[in-house]
Short mmCIF file of C-alpha atoms and ligand atoms in Angstrom, two decimals:
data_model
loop_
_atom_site.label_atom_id
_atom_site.label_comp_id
_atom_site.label_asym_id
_atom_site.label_seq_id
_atom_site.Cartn_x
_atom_site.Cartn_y
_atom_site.Cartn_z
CA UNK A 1 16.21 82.56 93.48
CA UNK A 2 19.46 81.49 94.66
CA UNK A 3 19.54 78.46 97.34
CA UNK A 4 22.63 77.37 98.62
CA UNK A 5 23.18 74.04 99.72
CA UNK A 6 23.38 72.77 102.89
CA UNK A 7 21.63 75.84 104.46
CA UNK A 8 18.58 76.05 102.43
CA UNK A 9 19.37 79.86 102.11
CA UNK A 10 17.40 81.70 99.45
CA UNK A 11 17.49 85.15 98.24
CA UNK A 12 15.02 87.22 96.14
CA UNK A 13 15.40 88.79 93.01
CA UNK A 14 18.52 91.17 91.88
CA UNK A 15 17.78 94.50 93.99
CA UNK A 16 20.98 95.49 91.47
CA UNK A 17 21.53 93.47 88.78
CA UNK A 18 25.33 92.58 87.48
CA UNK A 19 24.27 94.89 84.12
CA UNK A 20 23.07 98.00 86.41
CA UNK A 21 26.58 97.60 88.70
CA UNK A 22 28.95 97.24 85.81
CA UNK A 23 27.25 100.22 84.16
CA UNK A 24 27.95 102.05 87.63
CA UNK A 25 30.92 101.21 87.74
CA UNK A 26 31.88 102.68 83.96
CA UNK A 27 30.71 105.65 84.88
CA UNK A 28 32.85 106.19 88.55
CA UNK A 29 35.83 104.91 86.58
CA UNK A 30 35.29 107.23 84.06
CA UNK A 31 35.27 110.45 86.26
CA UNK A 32 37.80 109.12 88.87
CA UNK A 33 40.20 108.95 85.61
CA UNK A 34 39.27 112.30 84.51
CA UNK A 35 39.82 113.73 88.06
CA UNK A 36 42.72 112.19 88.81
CA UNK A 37 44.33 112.99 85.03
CA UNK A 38 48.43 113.59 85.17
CA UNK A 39 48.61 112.05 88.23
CA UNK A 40 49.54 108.53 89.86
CA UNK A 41 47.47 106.67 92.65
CA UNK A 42 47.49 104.38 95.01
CA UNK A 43 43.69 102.70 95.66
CA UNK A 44 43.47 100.78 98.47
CA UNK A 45 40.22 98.65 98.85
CA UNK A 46 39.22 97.74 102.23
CA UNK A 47 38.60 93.84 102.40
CA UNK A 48 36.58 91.63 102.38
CA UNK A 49 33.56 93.38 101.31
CA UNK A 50 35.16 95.40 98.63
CA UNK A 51 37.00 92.75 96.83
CA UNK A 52 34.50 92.92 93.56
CA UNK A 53 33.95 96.08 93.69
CA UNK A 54 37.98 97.02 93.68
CA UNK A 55 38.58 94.56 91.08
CA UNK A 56 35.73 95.47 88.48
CA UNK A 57 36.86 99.22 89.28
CA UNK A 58 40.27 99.22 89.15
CA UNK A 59 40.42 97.61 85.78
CA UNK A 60 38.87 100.80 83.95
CA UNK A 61 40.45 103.47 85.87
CA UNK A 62 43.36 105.18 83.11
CA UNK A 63 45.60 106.64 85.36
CA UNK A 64 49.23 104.58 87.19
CA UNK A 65 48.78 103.25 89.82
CA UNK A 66 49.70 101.17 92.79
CA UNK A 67 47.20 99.01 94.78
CA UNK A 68 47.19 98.09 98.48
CA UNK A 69 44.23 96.45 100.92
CA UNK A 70 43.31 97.22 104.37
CA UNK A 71 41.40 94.46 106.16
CA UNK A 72 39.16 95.34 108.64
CA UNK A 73 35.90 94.40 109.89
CA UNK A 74 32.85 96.27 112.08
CA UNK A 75 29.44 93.92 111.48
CA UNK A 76 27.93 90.94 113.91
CA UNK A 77 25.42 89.29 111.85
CA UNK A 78 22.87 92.00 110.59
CA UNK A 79 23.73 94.49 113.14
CA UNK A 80 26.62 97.25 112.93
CA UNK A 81 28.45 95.82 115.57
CA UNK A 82 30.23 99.71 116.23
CA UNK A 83 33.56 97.97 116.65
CA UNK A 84 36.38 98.28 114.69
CA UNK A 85 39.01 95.24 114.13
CA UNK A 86 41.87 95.89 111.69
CA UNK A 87 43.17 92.30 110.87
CA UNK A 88 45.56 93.46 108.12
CA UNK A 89 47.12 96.65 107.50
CA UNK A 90 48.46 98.24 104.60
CA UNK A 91 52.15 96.79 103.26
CA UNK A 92 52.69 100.39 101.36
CA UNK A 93 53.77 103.76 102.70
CA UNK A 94 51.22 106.46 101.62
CA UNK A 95 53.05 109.15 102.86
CA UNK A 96 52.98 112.40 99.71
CA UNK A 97 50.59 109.50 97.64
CA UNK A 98 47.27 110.15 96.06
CA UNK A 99 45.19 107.47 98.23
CA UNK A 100 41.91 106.51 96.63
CA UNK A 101 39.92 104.28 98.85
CA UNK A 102 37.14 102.35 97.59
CA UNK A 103 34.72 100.22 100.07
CA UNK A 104 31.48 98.24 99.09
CA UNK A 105 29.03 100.06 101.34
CA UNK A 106 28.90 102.97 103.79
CA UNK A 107 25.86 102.08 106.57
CA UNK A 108 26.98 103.41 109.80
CA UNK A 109 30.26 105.05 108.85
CA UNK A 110 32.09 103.45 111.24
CA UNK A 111 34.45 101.67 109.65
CA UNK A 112 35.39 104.62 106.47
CA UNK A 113 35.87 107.22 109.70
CA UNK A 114 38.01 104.80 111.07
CA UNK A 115 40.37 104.20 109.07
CA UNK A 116 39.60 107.39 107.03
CA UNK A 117 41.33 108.64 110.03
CA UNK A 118 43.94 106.43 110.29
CA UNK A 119 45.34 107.29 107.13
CA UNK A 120 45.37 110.71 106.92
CA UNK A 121 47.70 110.18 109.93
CA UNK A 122 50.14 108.97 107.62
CA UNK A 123 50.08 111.86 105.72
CA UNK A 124 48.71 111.24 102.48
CA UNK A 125 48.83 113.82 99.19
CA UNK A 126 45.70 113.62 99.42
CA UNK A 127 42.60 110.93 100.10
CA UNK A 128 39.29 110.69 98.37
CA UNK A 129 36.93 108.40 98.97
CA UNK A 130 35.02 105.99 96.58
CA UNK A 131 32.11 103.55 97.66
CA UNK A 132 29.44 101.42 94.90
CA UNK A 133 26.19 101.68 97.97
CA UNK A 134 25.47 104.66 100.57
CA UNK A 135 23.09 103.49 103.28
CA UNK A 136 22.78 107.81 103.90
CA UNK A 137 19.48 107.16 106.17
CA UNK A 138 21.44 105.11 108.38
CA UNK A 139 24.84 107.28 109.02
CA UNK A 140 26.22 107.99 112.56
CA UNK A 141 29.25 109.30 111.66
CA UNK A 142 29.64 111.69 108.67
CA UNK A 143 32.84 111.32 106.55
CA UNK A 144 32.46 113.18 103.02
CA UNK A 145 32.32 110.53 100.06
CA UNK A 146 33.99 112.08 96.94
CA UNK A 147 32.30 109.18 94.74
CA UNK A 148 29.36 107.62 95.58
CA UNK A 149 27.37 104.41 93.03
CA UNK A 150 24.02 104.38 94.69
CA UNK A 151 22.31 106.00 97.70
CA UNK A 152 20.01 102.99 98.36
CA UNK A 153 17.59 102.61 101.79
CA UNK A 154 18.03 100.72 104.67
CA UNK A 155 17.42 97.24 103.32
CA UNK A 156 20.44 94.46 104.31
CA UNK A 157 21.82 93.48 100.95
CA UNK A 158 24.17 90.84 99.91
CA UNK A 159 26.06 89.86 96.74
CA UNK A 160 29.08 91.53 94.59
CA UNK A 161 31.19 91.50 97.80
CA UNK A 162 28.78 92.04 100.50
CA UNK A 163 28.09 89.14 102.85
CA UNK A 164 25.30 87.33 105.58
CA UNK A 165 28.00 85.39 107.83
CA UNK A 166 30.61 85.40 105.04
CA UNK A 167 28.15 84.00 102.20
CA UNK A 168 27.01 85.32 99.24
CA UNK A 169 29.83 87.48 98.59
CA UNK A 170 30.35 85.64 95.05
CA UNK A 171 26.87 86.16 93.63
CA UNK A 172 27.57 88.82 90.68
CA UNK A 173 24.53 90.79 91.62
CA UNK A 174 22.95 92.69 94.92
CA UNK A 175 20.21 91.07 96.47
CA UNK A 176 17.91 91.87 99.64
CA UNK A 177 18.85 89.30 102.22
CA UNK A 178 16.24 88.67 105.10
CA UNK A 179 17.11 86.47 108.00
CA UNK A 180 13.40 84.45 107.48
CA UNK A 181 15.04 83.50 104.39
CA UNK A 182 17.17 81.05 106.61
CA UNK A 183 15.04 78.07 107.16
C1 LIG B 201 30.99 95.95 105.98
C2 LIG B 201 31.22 96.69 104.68
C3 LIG B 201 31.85 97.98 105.15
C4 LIG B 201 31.24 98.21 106.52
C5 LIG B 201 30.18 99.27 106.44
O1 LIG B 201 32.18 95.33 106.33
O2 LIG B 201 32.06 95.97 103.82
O3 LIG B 201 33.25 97.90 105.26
O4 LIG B 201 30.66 96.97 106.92
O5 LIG B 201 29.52 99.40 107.67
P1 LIG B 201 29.62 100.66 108.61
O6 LIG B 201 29.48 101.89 107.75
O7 LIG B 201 28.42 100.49 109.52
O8 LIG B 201 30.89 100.60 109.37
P2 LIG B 201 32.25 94.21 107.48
O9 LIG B 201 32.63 94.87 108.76
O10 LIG B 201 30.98 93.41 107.48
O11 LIG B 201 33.44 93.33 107.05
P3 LIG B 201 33.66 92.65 105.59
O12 LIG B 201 34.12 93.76 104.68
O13 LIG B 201 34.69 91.63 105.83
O14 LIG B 201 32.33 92.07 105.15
#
């Protein structure tokens, strides 16, 4: 149980522990590396959510490459808000690049067919698409994911990146977050 001061918030047990994800995470980097063999990349992780996942990833992948972060944001609390807000964009050109973008979670799609979109309008090489957690049962918009961690069910989780009201984010595990837990 994890409480954090001041709030009294508490969350259960790992849902993923930090073993299980870094074991995932092995096993993307190794075929992303094969897949992407000869060639150089640019992965682009779109912040916040993805910051752990990016950086745990990123170190394992054997192939060159650059790295660049989109920041964007689509959530209000535990709903999908369906919004989109880009706060920051990309500083590199990924015109004729490889473009491998990795994001924590896929729920609604929302935000990947967003800016999905928005890049291949820059005309990338080419654009694949990496993510650790598919929420698949609760998709509105299809985009294809070339590499997915876990398909996991609708629960709201929290931890290795993903956040309730910008906490959590820093716990090295996933965890099932339920607003009773907020006292
Ligand atoms: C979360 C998550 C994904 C997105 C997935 O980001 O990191 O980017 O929502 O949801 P969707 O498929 O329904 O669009 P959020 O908008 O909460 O911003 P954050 O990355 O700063 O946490």
């Amino acid at each position: 149980m994890l409480h954090q001061t001041g709030k009294a918030m508490i969350i259960g047990k790992p849902f993923l522990t930090s073993r299980q994800i870094q074991n995932k995470v092995k096993e993307l980097a190794n075929r992303i590396s094969d897949d992407y063999e000869g060639k150089d990349i640019i992965a682009i992780g779109i912040l916040k959510g993805a910051f752990m996942f990016f950086s745990d990833l990123v170190k394992l992948i054997q192939v060159p490459m650059d790295i660049d972060f989109i920041v964007a944001s689509s959530y209000v609390k535990t709903q999908s808000a369906g919004e989109m807000e880009i706060h920051a964009d990309l500083r590199e050109d990924i015109r004729g690049r490889h473009v491998l973008l990795i994001e924590d979670i896929v729920d609604t799609g929302i935000t990947l067919n967003f800016i999905n979109k928005l890049l291949l309008e820059r005309s990338p090489a080419s654009l694949k698409i990496c993510t650790l957690l598919d929420k698949r049962s609760c998709r509105q918009i299809d985009t294809d994911l070339d590499y997915v961690g876990y398909q996991i069910p609708d629960h709201y989780v929290v931890g290795y990146g993903l956040d309730y009201e910008n906490k959590f984010r820093n716990l090295p595990y996933i965890a099932v977050f339920k607003e009773e837990n907020i006292k």
